[in-house]
Coordinates of C-alpha atoms in Angstrom, one line a residue:
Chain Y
X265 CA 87.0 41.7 9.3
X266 CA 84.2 42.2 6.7
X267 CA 81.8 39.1 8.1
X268 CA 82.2 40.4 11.5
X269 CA 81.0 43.6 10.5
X270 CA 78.7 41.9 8.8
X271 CA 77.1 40.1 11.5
X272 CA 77.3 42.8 13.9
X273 CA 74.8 45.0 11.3
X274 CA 73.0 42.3 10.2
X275 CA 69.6 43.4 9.8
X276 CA 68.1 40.0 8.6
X277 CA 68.3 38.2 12.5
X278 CA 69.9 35.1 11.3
X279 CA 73.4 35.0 11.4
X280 CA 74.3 32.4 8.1
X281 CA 72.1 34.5 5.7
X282 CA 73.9 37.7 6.2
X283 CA 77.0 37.2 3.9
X284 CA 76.5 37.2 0.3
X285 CA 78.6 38.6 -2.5
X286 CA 78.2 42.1 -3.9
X287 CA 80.9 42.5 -6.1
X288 CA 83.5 40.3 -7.3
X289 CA 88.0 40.8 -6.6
X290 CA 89.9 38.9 -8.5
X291 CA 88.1 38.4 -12.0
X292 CA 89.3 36.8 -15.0
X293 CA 88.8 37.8 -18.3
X294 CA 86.4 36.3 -21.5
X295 CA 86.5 32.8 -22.9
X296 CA 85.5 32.0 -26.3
X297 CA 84.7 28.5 -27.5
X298 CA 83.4 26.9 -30.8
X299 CA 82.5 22.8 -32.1
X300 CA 84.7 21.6 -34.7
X301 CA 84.5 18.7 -36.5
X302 CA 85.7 16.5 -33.8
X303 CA 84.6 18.4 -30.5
X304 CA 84.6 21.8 -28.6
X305 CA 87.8 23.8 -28.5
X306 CA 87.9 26.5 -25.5
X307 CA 90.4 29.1 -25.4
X308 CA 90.9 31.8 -22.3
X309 CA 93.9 33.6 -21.4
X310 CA 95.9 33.4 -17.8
X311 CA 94.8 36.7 -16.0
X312 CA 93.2 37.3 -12.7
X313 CA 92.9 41.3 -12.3
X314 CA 92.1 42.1 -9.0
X315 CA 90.4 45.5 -10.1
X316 CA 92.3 47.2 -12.3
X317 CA 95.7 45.5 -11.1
X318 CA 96.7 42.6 -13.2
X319 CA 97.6 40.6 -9.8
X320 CA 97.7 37.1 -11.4
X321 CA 99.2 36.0 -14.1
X322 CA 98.9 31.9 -14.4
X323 CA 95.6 31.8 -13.7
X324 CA 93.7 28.0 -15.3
X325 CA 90.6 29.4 -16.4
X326 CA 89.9 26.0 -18.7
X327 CA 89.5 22.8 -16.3
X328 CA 88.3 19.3 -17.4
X329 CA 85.5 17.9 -16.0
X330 CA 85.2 14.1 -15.1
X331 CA 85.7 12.3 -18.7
X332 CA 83.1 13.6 -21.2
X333 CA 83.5 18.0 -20.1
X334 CA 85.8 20.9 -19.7
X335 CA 84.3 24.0 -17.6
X336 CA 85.7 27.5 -18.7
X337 CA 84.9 30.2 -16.4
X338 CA 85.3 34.3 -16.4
X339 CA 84.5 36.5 -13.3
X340 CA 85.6 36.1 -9.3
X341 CA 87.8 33.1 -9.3
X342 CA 87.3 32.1 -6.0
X343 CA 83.7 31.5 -7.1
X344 CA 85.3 29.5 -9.9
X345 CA 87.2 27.1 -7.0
X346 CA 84.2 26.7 -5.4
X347 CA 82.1 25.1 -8.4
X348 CA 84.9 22.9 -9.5
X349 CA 85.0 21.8 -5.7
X350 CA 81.3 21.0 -6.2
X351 CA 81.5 19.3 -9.2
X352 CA 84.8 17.2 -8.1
X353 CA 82.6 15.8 -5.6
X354 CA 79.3 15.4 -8.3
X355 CA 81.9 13.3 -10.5
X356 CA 83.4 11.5 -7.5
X357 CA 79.8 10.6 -6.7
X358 CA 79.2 9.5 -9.9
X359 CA 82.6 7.2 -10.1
X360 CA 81.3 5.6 -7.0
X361 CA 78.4 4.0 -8.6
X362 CA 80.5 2.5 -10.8
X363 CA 77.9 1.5 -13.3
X364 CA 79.6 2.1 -16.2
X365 CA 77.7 5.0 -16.7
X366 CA 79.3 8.6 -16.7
X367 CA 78.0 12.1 -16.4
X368 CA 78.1 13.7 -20.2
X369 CA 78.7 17.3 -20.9
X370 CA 74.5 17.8 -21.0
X371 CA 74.0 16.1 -17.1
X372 CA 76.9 18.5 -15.7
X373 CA 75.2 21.8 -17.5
X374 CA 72.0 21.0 -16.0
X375 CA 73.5 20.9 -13.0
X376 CA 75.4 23.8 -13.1
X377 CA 72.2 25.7 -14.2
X378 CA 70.4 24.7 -11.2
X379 CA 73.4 26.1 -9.1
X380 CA 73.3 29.2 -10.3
X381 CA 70.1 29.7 -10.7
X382 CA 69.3 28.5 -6.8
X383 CA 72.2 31.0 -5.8
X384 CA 70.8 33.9 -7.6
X385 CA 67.2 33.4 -6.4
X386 CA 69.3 33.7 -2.5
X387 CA 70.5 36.7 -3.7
X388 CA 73.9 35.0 -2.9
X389 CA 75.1 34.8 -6.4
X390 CA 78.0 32.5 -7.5
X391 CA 79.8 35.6 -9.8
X392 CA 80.9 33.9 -12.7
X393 CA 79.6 33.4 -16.4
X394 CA 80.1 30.1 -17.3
X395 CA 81.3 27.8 -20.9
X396 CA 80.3 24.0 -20.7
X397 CA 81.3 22.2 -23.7
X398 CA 82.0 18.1 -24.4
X399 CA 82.0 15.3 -26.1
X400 CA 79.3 12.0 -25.2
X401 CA 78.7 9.0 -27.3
X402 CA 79.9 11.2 -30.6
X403 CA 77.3 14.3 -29.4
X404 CA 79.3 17.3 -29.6
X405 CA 77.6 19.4 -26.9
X406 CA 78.9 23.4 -25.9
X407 CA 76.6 25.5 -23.9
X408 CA 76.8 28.5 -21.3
X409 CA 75.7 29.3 -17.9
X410 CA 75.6 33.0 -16.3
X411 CA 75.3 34.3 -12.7
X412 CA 71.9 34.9 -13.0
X413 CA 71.0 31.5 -14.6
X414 CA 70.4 32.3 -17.8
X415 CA 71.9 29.3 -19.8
X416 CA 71.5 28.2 -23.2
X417 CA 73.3 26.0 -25.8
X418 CA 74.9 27.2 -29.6
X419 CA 77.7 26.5 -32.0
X420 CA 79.9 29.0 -30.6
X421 CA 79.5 31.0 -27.2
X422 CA 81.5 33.4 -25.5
X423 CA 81.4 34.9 -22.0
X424 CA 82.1 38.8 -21.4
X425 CA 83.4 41.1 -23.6
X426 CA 84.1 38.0 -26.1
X427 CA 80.4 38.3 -26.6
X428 CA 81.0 41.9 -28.0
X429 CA 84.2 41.3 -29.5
X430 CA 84.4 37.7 -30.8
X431 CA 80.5 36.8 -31.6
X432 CA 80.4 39.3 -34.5
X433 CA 83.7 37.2 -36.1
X434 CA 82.3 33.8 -35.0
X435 CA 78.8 34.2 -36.6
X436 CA 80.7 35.6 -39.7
X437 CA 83.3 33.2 -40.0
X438 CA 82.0 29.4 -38.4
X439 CA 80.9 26.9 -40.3
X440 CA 79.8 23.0 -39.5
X441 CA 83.0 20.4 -39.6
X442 CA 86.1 23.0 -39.3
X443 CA 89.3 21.7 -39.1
X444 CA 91.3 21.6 -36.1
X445 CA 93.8 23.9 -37.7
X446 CA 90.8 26.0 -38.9
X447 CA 89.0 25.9 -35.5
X448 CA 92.5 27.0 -33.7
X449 CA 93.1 29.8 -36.1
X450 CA 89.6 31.2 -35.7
X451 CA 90.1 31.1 -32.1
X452 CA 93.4 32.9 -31.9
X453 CA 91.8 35.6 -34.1
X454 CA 88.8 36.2 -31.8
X455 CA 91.6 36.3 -28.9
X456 CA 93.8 38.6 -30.8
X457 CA 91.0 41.3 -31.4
X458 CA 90.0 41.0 -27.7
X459 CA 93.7 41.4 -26.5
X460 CA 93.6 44.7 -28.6
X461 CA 90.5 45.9 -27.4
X462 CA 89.5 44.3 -24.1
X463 CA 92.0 46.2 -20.8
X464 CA 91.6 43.5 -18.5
X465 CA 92.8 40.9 -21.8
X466 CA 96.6 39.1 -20.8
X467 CA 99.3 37.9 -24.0
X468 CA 99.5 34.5 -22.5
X469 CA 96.2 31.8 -23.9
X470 CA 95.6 28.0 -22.9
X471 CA 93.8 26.5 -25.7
X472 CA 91.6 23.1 -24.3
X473 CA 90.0 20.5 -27.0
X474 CA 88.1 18.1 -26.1
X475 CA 87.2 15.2 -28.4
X476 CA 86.1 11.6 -27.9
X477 CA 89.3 10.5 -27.3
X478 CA 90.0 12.9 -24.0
X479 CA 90.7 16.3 -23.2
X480 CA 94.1 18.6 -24.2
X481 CA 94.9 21.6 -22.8
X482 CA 97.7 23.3 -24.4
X483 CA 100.6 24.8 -23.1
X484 CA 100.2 28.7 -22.7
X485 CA 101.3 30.6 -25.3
X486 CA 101.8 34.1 -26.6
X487 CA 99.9 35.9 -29.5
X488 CA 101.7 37.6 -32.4
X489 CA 100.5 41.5 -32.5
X490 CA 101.2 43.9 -34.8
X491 CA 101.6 47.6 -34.5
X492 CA 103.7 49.0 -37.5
X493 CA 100.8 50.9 -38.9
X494 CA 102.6 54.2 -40.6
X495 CA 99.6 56.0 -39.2
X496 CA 100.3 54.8 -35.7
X497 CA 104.2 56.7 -36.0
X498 CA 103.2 60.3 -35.6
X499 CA 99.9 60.3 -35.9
X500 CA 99.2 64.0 -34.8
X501 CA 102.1 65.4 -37.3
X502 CA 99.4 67.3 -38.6
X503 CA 96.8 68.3 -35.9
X504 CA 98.7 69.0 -33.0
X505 CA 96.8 68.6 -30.0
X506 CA 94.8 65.7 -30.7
X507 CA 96.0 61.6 -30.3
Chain E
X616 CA 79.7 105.2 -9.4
X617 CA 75.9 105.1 -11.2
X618 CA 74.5 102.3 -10.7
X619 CA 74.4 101.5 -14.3
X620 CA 77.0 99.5 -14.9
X621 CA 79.0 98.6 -17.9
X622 CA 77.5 96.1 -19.9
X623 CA 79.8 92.7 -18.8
X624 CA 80.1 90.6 -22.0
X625 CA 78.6 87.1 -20.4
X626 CA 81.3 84.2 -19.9
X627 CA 82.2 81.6 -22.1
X628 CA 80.5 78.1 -21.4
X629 CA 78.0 76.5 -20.8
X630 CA 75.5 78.4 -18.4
X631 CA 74.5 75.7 -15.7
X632 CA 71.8 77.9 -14.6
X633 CA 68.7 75.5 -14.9
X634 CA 70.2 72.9 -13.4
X635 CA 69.0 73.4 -9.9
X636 CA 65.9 73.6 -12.0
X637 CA 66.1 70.1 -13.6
X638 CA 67.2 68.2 -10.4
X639 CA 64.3 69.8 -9.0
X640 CA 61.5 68.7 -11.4
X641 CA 63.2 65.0 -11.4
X642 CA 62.4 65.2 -8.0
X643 CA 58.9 65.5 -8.4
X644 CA 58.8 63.1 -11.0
X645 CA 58.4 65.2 -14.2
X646 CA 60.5 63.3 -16.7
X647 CA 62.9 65.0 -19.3
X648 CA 61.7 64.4 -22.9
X649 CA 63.7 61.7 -24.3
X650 CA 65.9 62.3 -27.1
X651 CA 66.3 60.6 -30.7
X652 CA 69.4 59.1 -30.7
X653 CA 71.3 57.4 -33.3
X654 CA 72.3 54.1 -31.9
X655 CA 74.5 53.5 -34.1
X656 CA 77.6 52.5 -36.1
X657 CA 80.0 54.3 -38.0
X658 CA 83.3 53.5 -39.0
X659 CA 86.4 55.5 -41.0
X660 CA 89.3 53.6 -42.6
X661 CA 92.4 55.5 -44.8
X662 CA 93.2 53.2 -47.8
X663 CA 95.7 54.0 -50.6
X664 CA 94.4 56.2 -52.2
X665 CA 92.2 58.3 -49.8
X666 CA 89.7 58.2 -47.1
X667 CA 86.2 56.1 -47.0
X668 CA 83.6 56.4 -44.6
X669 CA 80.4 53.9 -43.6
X670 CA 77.8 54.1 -41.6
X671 CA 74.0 52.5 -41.0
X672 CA 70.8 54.1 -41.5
X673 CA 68.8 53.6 -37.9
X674 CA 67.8 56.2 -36.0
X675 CA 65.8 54.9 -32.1
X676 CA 64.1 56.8 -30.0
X677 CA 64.3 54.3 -27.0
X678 CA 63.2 50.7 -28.2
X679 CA 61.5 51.9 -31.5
X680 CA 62.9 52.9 -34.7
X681 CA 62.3 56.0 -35.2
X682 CA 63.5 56.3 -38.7
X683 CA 65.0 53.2 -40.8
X684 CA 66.8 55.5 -43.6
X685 CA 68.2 58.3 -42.2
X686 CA 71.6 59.5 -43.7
X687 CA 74.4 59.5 -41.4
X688 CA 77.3 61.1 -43.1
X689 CA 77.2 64.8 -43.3
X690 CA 78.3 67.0 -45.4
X691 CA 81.3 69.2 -44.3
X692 CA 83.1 70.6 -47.4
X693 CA 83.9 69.1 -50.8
X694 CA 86.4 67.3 -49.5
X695 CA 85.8 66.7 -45.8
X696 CA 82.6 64.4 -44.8
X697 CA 81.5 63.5 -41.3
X698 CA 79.7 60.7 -39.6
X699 CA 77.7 61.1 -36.3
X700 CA 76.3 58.7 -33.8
X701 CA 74.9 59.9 -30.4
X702 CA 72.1 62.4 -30.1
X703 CA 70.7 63.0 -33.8
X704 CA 69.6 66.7 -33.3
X705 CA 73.4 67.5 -31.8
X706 CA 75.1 65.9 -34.9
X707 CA 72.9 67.4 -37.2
X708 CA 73.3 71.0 -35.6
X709 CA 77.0 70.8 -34.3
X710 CA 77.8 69.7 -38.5
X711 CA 75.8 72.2 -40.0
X712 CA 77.4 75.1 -38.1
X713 CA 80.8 73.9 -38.8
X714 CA 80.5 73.1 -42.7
X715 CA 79.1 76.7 -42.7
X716 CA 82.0 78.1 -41.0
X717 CA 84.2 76.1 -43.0
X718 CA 82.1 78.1 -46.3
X719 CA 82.9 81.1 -45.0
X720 CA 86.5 80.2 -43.9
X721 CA 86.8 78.8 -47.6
X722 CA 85.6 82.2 -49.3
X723 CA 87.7 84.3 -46.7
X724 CA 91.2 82.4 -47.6
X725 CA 90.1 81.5 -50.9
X726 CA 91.6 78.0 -50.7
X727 CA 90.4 74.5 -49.9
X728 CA 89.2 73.4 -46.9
X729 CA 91.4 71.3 -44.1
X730 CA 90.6 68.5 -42.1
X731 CA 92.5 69.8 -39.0
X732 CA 90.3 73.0 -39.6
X733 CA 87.0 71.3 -39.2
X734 CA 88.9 69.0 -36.3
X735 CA 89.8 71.9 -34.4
X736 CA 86.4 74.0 -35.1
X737 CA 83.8 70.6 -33.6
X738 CA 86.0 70.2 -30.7
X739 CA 86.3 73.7 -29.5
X740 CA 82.6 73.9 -30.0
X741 CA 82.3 70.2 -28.0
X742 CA 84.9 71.0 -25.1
X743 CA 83.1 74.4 -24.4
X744 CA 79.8 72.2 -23.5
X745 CA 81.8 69.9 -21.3
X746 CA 80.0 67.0 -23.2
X747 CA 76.3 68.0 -22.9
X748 CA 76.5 68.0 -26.6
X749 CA 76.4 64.5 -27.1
X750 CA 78.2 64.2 -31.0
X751 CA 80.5 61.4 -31.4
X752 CA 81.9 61.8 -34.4
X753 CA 84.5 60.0 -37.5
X754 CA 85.7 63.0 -39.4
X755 CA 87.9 62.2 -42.6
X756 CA 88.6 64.0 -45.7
X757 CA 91.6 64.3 -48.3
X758 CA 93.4 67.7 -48.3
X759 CA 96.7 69.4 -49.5
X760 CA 98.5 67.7 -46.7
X761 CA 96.9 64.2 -47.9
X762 CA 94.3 62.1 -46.9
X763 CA 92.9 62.7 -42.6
X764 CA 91.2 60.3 -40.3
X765 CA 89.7 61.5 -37.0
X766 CA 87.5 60.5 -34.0
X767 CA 86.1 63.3 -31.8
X768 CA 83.9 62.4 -28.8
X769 CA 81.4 64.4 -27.0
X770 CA 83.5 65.7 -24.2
X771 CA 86.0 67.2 -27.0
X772 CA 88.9 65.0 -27.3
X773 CA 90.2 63.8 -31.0
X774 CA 92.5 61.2 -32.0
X775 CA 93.8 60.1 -35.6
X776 CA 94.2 56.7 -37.0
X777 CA 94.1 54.7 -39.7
X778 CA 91.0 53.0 -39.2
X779 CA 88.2 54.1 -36.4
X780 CA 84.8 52.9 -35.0
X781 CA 82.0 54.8 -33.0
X782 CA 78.4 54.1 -31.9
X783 CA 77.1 51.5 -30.3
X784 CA 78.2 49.0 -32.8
X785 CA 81.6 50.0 -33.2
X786 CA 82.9 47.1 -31.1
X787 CA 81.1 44.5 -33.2
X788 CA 82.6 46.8 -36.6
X789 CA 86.1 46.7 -34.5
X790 CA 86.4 43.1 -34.5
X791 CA 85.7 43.4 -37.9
X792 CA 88.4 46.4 -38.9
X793 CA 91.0 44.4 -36.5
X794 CA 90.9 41.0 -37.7
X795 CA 91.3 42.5 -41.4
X796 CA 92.5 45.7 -42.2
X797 CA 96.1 46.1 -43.7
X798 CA 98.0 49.1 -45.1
X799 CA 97.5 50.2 -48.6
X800 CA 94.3 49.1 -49.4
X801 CA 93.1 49.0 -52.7
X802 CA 89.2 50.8 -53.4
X803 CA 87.5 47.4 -53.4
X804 CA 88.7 45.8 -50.6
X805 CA 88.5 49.2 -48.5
X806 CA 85.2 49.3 -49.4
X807 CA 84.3 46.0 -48.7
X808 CA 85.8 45.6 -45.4
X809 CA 84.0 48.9 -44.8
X810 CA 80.8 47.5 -46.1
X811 CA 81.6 44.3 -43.7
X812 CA 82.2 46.2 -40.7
X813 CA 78.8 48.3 -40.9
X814 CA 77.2 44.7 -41.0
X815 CA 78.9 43.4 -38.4
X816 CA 76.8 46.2 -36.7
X817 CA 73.9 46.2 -38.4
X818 CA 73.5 42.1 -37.6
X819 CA 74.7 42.1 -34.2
X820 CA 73.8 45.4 -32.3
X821 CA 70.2 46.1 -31.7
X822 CA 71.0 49.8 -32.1
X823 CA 71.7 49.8 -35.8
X824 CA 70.0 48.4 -38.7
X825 CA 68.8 48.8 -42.2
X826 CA 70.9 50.0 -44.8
X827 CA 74.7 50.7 -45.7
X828 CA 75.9 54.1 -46.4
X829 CA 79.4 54.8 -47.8
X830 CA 81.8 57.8 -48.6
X831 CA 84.7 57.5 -50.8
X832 CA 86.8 60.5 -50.9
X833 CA 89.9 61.0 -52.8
X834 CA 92.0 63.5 -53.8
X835 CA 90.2 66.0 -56.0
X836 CA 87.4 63.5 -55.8
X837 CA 84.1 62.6 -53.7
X838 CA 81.6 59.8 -54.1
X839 CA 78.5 59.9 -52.1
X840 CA 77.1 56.5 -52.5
X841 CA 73.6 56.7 -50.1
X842 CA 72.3 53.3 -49.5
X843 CA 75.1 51.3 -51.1
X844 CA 73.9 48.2 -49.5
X845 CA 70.1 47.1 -48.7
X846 CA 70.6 43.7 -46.6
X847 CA 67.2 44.2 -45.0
X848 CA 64.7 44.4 -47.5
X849 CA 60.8 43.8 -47.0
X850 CA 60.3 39.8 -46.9
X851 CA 56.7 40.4 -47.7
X852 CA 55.1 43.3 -50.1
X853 CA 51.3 42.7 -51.4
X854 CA 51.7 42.5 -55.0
X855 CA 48.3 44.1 -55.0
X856 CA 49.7 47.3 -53.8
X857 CA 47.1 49.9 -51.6
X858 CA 43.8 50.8 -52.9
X859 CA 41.6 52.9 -50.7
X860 CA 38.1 51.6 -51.4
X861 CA 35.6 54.5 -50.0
X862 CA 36.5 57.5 -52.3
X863 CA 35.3 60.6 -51.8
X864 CA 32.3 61.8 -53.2
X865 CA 32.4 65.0 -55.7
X866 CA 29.6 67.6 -55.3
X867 CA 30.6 70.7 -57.3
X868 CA 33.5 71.6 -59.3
X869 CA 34.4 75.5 -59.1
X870 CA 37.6 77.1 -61.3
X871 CA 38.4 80.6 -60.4
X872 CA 41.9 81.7 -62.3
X873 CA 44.1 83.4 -60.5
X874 CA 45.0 87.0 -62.0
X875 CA 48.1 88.4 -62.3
X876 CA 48.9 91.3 -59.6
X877 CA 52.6 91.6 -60.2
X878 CA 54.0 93.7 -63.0
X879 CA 57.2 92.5 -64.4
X880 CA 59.3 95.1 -65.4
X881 CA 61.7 94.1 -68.0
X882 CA 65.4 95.5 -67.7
X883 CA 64.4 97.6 -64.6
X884 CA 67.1 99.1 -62.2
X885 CA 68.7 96.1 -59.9
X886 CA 67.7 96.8 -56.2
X887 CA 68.3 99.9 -55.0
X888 CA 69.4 100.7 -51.4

C-alpha cells in the first residue's frame, strides 16, 4: 500500500524513480572481522530486529561468495538478499566463461563499491554496511563497503557499533600471523563486549573462516557471560534512590 | 485587599522565561555562542582496596582544542573526588558548589564526608534543571560505609557500579573495562587497566586526547597523580629554544621608592565591631 501511495504523490513525473528507501525494518546487527595467519575470520550474530523488536532470530548474516570471498552484512536485510542475488548472478557469469579464471575477494569489492556508490548517487541507497574479506592466490584480502560508498581495506574492520565497541580492542590487541585459536578468541571477546553493550546485539554467533583451502562457517553458538559482580547484588544498599 | 500583595517566594525550577526569546532570535539567524565542552573520557573502577578514577586532559570548543591539559577530576572532599565530561563551565560550577556544601556540611556535623551525600546534593541540583545543566559525572570516594562508585547524568539520574565510563569515549574505555576488569583488583593492575581504558579513548575518539589523569583514593588515604601518563608528547621541539631578536630599546632609567603609608601597630586590639 506504501508504492501506491507513492505513485499517486509522486512529485518527480516518472513513475520508476519514485520509490527509494528512507529507512531500513528489519536490520541486523555489527560484524567484526580480522586476517590471521591463514585468512580472514568473520563473526556476526543471528538477529534481525525489526525496530526495537528482536523479530528474527536465525538470521545468516556471513555468506560465501563464489570460491575465493565471504560477504558479511549489517543493516536492512532485504537489502542484504538483494546484493547476494546480484552477485550469485556476477559469479554465475563468471563460471560461465569457464576460463579457469575466478573472481578474487579484490574483483567482488570493487564491484560492490561501484553498487553502492551508483545507488547512493540515485538517492536510492542499498542500506547496508558491508565486510568483504578472502583468500586469492595466498593474498589475504578483507575490506568494507558502506551505504554511501565509502570503502576501504585494513587488518581488521568492523561495521556499526563494532566500530565503537570492538576497534578500540582490535587495534590494541592484533597482531600479524595470529593463530586460529588466537584469532577466534579475539573475536569472541569483541562479540562478548558488544553483547553487553550493544541492545540490538543477540547470544547466538556464526563464526566464517575462510582460507585457501575453502570457506567454514561454524555452527551457531552461544557466548559465556558473566554477571556475579558483588557490586551488581544490591548495588543501591547504600544510596537509595539511585540504580 | 491593597493591591500590594504579599511577596510570593518564586518557584522552584528552572525559569523557562527566555525561551520564547531564544527560539525567536534562532529564527532570525542569530546563533547561540557555542560552549567549551569537554569531549571527553572518564572512567571509575572500585578495586580491593578502594576507589580509582581516570580521566584525559582535552577540552574542544567544536573542532579545535581548546585546551590540551586541563584537569578533569575535581576536588569534592578529602575523600570524595569527581570527574566531569560535558559542558566544562557546568562541571566546574555544579562541583564547586557541592564540595563547598559538603565543607560546610562537614564543619556542621563535624564528621567525614559521604559519598551518598555529595550523590544526592549534584543530582537534586541536576534534576531541578531538567538537564540544561549539561554535567555528566563519575563520582567515587571511600567513606565509613566503605569504598562508592557512582555515575550521574545531566538529567539527574545516578547509578552505582563497580566499574563506569562517561564522555564521548567511554564506549572505546568500556570495551576496555569489559574485556578486563575482575573483582578484587590489586593497585597496579587497577591502575593499569584504568590507565588502558583512558587510552583506548585518548587513541580512538577524536574528542579526547593528551594526557592521563588518575585518582587513587583509599581509606584514610588520597593520591592525586595529575598527568600520570604523557603518550602524546611533542615529536619536534627546536633545541634552540625562542629568542626574540628586535629587543627593545632603553631610553631612561627612573627609580622612585615607594614610602611606607601604613603604620603597623604592634599587639593592637583585634578588630573591633
Amino acid at each position: 500500500m506504501d508504492s501506491n501511495q507513492a505513485k499517486q504523490h509522486n512529485l518527480l513525473g516518472s513513475e520508476a524513480a519514485s520509490e527509494r528507501t528512507l529507512y531500513p525494518y528489519v536490520t541486523g546487527s555489527s560484524v567484526v572481522a580480522i586476517k590471521y595467519k591463514d585468512g580472514i575470520l568473520m563473526a556476526a550474530d543471528m538477529g534481525g530486529s525489526y525496530g526495537s523488536t528482536l523479530r528474527y532470530k536465525s538470521v545468516e548474516r556471513v555468506k560465501p561468495i563464489g570460491k575465493h570471498s565471504i560477504l558479511g552484512a549489517s543493516g536492512e536485510i532485504s537489502d542484504f538478499q538483494e546484493i547476494l542475488r546480484s552477485l550469485d548472478e556476477l559469479i554465475l557469469y563468471d563460471n560461465m566463461w569457464d576460463d579457469g579464471n575466478s573472481l578474487g575477494p579484490k574483483e567482488v569489492h570493487s564491484y560492490l563499491t561501484r553498487m553502492m556508490y551508483n545507488r547512493r548517487n540515485k538517492f536510492n541507497p542499498l542500506w547496508n554496511s558491508l565486510i568483504l574479506g578472502g583468500v586469492k592466490n595466498g593474498q589475504k584480502y578483507l575490506g568494507m563497503v558502506s551505504m554511501i560508498g565509502v570503502n576501504f581495506e585494513d587488518n581488521h574492520v568492523a561495521t556499526g557499533f563494532g566500530n565503537h565497541l570492538a576497534r578500540p580492542i582490535l587495534r590494541d590487541e592484533w597482531h600479524e600471523n595470529l593463530s586460529f585459536e588466537d584469532g577466534v578468541k579475539l573475536l569472541e571477546k569483541c562479540m562478548r563486549v558488544l553483547l553487553y553493550r550493544d541492545r540490538s546485539a543477540v547470544n547466538k554467533l556464526q563464526i566464517a573462516k575462510i582460507t585457501e583451502e575453502g570457506v567454514t562457517i561454524s555452527q551457531p553458538y552461544a557466548l559465556k557471560t558473566f554477571w556475579g559482580f558483588a557490586a551488581f547484588e544490591n548495588p543501591t544498599v547504600g544510596a537509595e534512590g539511585s540504580w | 485587599m491593597s493591591s500590594l500583595a504579599v511577596d510570593i517566594p518564586p518557584k522552584g525550577g528552572f525559569s523557562f522565561d527566555l525561551c520564547r526569546r531564544n527560539d525567536m532570535l534562532a529564527k532570525k539567524g542569530v546563533q547561540p555562542p557555542s560552549f567549551l565542552k569537554t569531549g571527553t573520557t572518564i572512567v571509575g573502577l572500585i578495586f580491593q582496596d578502594g576507589v580509582i578514577l581516570g580521566a584525559d586532559t582535552r577540552a574542544t570548543e567544536g573542532p579545535i582544542v581548546a585546551d590540551k591539559n586541563c584537569e578533569k577530576i575535581h576536588y569534592m572532599a578529602p575523600n570524595i573526588y569527581c570527574c566531569g565530561a560535558g559542558t566544562a563551565a557546568d562541571t566546574e560550577a555544579v562541583t564547586d558548589m557541592v564540595s563547598s556544601q559538603l565543607q560546610l556540611h562537614r564543619y556542621h556535623t563535624g564528621r567525614e564526608s559521604r559519598v551518598v551525600t555529595a550523590l544526592t546534593l549534584l543530582k537534586k541540583h541536576l534534576f531541578n534543571y531538567q538537564g540544561h545543566v549539561q554535567a555528566a559525572l563519575v563520582l567515587g570516594g571511600v567513606d565509613v560505609t566503605g569504598p562508592h562508585l557512582h555515575t550521574i547524568y545531566p538529567h539527574g539520574s545516578t547509578d552505582t557500579l563497580p566499574f563506569a565510563t562517561m564522555g564521548s569515549g567511554s564506549l572505546a574505555a568500556m570495551a576496555m573495562f569489559e574485556s578486563k576488569y575482575k573483582e578484587g583488583l590489586t593497585r597496579e593492575e587497577g591502575v593499569n587497566l584504568v590507565v588502558e581504558a583512558i587510552c583506548s579513548g585518548i587513541f580512538n575518539d577524536l574528542g579526547s586526547g593528551s594526557n592521563v589523569d588518575v585518582c587513587v583514593i583509599t581509606k584514610g588515604h588520597k593520591e592525586y597523580l595529575r598527568n600520570h601518563l604523557s603518550p602524546n608528547p611533542r615529536t619536534f621541539v627546536n633545541p634552540k629554544g625562542f629568542s626574540f631578536p628586535k629587543k627593545t630599546e632603553v631610553l631612561l632609567t627612573k627609580i622612585t621608592p615607594l614610602k611606607e603609608k601604613v603604620e603597623v601597630i604592634e599587639g593592637g586590639d583585634a578588630m573591633e565591631e
